Coordinates of C-alpha atoms in Angstrom, one line a residue:
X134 CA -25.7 5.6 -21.0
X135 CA -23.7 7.9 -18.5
X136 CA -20.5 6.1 -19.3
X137 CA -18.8 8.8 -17.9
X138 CA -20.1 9.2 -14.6
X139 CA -19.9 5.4 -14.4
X140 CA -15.6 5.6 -15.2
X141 CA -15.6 8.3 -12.4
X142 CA -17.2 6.1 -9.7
X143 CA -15.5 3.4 -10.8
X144 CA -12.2 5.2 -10.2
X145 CA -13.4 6.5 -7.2
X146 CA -13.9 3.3 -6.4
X147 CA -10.2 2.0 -6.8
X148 CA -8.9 5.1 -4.8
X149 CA -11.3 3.9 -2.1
X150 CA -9.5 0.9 -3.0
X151 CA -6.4 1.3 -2.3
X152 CA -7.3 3.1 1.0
X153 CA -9.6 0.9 2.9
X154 CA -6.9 -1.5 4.2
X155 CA -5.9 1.0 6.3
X156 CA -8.6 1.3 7.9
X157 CA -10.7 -1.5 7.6
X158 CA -9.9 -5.1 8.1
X159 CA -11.4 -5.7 4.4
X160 CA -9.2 -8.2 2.3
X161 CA -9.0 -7.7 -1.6
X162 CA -11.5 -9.6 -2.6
X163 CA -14.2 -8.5 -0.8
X164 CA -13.2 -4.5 -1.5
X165 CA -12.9 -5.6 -5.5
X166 CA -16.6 -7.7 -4.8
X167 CA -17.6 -3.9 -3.3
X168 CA -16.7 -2.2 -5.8
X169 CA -18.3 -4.1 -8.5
X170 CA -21.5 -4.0 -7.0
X171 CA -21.2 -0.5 -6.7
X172 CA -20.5 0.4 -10.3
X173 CA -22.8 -2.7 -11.5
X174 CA -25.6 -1.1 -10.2
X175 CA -24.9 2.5 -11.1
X176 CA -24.7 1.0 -14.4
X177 CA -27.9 -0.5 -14.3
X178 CA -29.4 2.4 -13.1
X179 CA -28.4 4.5 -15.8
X180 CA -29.3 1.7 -18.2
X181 CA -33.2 1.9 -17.1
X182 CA -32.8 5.9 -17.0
X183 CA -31.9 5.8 -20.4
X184 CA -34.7 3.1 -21.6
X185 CA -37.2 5.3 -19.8
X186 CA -36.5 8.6 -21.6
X187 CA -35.9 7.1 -25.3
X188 CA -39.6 5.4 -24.6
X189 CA -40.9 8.7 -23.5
X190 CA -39.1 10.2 -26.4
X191 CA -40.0 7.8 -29.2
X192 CA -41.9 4.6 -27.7
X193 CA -41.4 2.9 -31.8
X194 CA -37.9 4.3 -31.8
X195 CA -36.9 3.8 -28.3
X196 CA -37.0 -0.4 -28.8
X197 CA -34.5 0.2 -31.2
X198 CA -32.2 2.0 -28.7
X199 CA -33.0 0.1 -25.7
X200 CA -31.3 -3.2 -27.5
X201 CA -28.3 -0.8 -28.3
X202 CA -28.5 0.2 -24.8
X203 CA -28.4 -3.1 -23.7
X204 CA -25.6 -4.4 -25.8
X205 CA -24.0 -1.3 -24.2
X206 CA -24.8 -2.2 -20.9
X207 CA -23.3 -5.7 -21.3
X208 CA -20.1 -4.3 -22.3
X209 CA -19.8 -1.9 -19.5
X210 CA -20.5 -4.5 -16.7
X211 CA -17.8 -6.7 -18.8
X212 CA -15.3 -3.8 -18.2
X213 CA -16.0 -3.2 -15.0
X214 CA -15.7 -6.7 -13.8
X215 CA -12.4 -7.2 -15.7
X216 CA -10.8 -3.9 -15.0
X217 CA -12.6 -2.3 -12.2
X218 CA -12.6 -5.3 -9.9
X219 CA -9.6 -6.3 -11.1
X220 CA -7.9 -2.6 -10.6
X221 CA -9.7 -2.6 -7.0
X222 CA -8.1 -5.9 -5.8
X223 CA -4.7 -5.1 -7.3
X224 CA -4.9 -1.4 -5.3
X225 CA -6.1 -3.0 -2.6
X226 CA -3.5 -6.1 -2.5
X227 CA -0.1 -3.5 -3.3
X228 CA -1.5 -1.2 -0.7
X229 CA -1.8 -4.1 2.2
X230 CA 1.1 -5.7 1.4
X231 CA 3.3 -2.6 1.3
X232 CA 1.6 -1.1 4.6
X233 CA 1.4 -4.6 6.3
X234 CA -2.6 -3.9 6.5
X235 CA -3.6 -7.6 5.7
X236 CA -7.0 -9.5 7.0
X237 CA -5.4 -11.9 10.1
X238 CA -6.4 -14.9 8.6
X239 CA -5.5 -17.5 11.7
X240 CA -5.0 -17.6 15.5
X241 CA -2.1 -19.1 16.3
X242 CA -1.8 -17.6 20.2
X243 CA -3.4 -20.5 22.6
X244 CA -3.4 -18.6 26.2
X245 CA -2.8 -14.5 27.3
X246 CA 0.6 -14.7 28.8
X247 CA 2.2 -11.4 30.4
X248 CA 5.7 -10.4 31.1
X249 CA 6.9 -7.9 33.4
X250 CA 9.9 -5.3 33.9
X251 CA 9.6 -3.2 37.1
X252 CA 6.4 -1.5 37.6
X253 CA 5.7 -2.1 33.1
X254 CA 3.6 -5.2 32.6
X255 CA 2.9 -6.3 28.6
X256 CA -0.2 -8.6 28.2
X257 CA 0.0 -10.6 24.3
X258 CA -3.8 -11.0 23.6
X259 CA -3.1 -12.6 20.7
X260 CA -1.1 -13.7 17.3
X261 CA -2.3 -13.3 14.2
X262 CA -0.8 -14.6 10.8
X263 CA -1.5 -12.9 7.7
X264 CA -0.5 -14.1 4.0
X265 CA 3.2 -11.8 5.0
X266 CA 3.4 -11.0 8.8
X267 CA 2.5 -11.9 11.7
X268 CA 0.6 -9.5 14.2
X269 CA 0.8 -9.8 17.7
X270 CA -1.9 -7.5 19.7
X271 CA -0.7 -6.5 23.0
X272 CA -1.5 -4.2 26.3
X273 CA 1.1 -2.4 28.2
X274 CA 0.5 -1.0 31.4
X275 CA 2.5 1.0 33.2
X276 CA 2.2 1.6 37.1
X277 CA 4.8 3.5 38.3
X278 CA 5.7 6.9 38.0
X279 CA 7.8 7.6 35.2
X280 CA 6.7 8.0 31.4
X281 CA 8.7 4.9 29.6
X282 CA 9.3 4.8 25.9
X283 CA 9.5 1.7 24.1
X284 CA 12.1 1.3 21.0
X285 CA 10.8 -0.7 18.2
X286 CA 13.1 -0.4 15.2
X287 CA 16.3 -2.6 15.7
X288 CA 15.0 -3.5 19.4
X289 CA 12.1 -5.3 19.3
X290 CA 11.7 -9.0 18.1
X291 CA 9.5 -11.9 17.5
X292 CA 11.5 -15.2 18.0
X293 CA 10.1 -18.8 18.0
X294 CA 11.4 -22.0 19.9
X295 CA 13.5 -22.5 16.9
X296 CA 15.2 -19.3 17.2
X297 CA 13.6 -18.2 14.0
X298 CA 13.5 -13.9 14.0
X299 CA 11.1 -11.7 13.3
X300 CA 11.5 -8.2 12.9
X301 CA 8.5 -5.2 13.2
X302 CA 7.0 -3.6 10.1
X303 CA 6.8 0.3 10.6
X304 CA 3.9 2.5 9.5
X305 CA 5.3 5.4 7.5
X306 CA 4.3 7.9 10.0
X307 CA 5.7 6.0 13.0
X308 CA 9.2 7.1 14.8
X309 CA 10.5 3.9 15.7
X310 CA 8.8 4.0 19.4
X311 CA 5.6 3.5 21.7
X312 CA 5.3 5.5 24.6
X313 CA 3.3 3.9 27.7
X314 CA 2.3 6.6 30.4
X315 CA 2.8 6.3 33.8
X316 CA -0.5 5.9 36.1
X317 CA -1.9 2.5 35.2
X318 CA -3.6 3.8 31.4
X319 CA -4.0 1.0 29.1
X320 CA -2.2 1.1 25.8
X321 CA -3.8 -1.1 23.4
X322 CA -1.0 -1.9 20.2
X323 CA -0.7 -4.5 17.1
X324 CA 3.1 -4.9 16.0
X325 CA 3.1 -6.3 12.9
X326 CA 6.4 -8.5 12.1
X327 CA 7.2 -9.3 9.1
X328 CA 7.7 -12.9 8.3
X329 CA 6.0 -16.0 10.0
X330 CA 7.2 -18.3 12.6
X331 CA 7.7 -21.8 11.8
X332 CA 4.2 -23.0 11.5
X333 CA 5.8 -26.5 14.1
X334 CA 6.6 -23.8 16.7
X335 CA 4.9 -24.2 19.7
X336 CA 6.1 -21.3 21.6
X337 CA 7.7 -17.9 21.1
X338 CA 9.4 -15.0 22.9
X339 CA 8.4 -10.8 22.4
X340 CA 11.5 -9.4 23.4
X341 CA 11.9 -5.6 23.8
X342 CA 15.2 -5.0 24.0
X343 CA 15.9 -1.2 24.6
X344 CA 13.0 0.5 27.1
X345 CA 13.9 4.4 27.8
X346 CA 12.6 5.6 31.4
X347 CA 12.5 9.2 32.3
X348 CA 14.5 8.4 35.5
X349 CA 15.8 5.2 36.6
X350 CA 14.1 1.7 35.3
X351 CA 14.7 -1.4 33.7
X352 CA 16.0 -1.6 29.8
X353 CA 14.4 -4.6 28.8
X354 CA 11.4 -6.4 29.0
X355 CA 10.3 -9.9 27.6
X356 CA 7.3 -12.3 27.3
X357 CA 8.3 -15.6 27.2
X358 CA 6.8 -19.1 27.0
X359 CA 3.6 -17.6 24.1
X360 CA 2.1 -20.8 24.0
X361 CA 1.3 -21.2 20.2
X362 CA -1.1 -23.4 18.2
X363 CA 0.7 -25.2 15.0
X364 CA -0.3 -23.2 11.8
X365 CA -3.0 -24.7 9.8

């Protein structure tokens, strides 16, 4: 067998691993699941290459080493369920939870609600609870004439009815801030916050506490009264 092209996809498979929360909503299971297919059936194709050409070979001989090969064989798809999988969902898992890339696994926002600050308008579409944070998806449009720069780190918050806080999670290659042109453009964003909020909550508040304007324009803006559904 071709063990050795086998480990490489296999740890090709667990870099893959640990990238494809980034950019796919995948959760662990499903990319360790992925990548056990994967190297299972390169594994069994390899197997019935090698049966193939000891036959060809030796077709008294070849019996011999197709058993061998398949004793072989059931090792290999032993070690790459325990350690390939297992390697794939523990990439996969430390990558998501240190990036904040989880799979939304509940709804918990019941209507859109908006909130306004001069001519800036902020549309929550929805909020999402993951097994760490909580992501809220949100529009911003901005119709007046100015660029405005939104502050994230230290200025923007997440609080519940019961005054529970939630702070955002930064990406690594994020400054801190959103910028929403002037002109009426769309600007589609997820903040993920780390934490939940109380699961009895029944609303909650987006508060965005620092808003920079090139000119003269209002320094806050908040969405109040998120109707939420209780967490299940």
């Amino acid at each position: 067998m071709r063990a050795g092209r086998t480990l490489a996809i296999s740890a090709f498979c667990i870099v893959a691993a640990g990238v494809a929360p980034v950019f796919l909503p995948a959760s662990p299971l499903v990319v360790a699941g992925v990548t056990i297919v994967a190297d299972g059936l390169l594994a069994l194709i390899d197997f019935a290459s090698t049966v193939r050409e000891d036959d060809r070979n030796s077709p008294i001989s070849g019996r011999g080493s197709s058993m061998a090969g398949a004793a072989s064989l059931a090792v290999v798809l032993v070690v790459i369920v325990a350690a390939g999988g297992g390697a794939a969902y523990a990439v996969s898992y430390g990558v998501a939870r240190l990036t904040g890339h989880e799979t939304v696994t509940s709804q918990r926002l019941s209507k859109h609600v908006s909130g306004r600050a001069g001519p800036l308008r902020v549309t929550v579409n929805s909020v999402g609870t993951t097994d760490h944070y909580t992501k809220v998806e949100m529009v911003a449009v901005n119709r007046g004439d100015a660029t405005v720069r939104v502050q994230l780190m230290d200025a923007t918050q997440l609080i519940d009815k019961s005054g529970n806080v939630l702070d955002p999670l930064l990406g690594f290659s994020e400054d801190g801030t959103f910028v929403v042109p002037s002109g009426g453009i769309q600007v589609k964003r997820i903040l993920t916050f780390k934490g939940h909020l109380v699961a009895k909550s029944t609303t909650a508040t987006l508060a965005f506490n620092t808003l920079y304007w090139q000119g003269f324009g209002p320094t806050s803006l908040k969405v109040k009264n998120i109707k939420l559904l209780a967490a299940g």
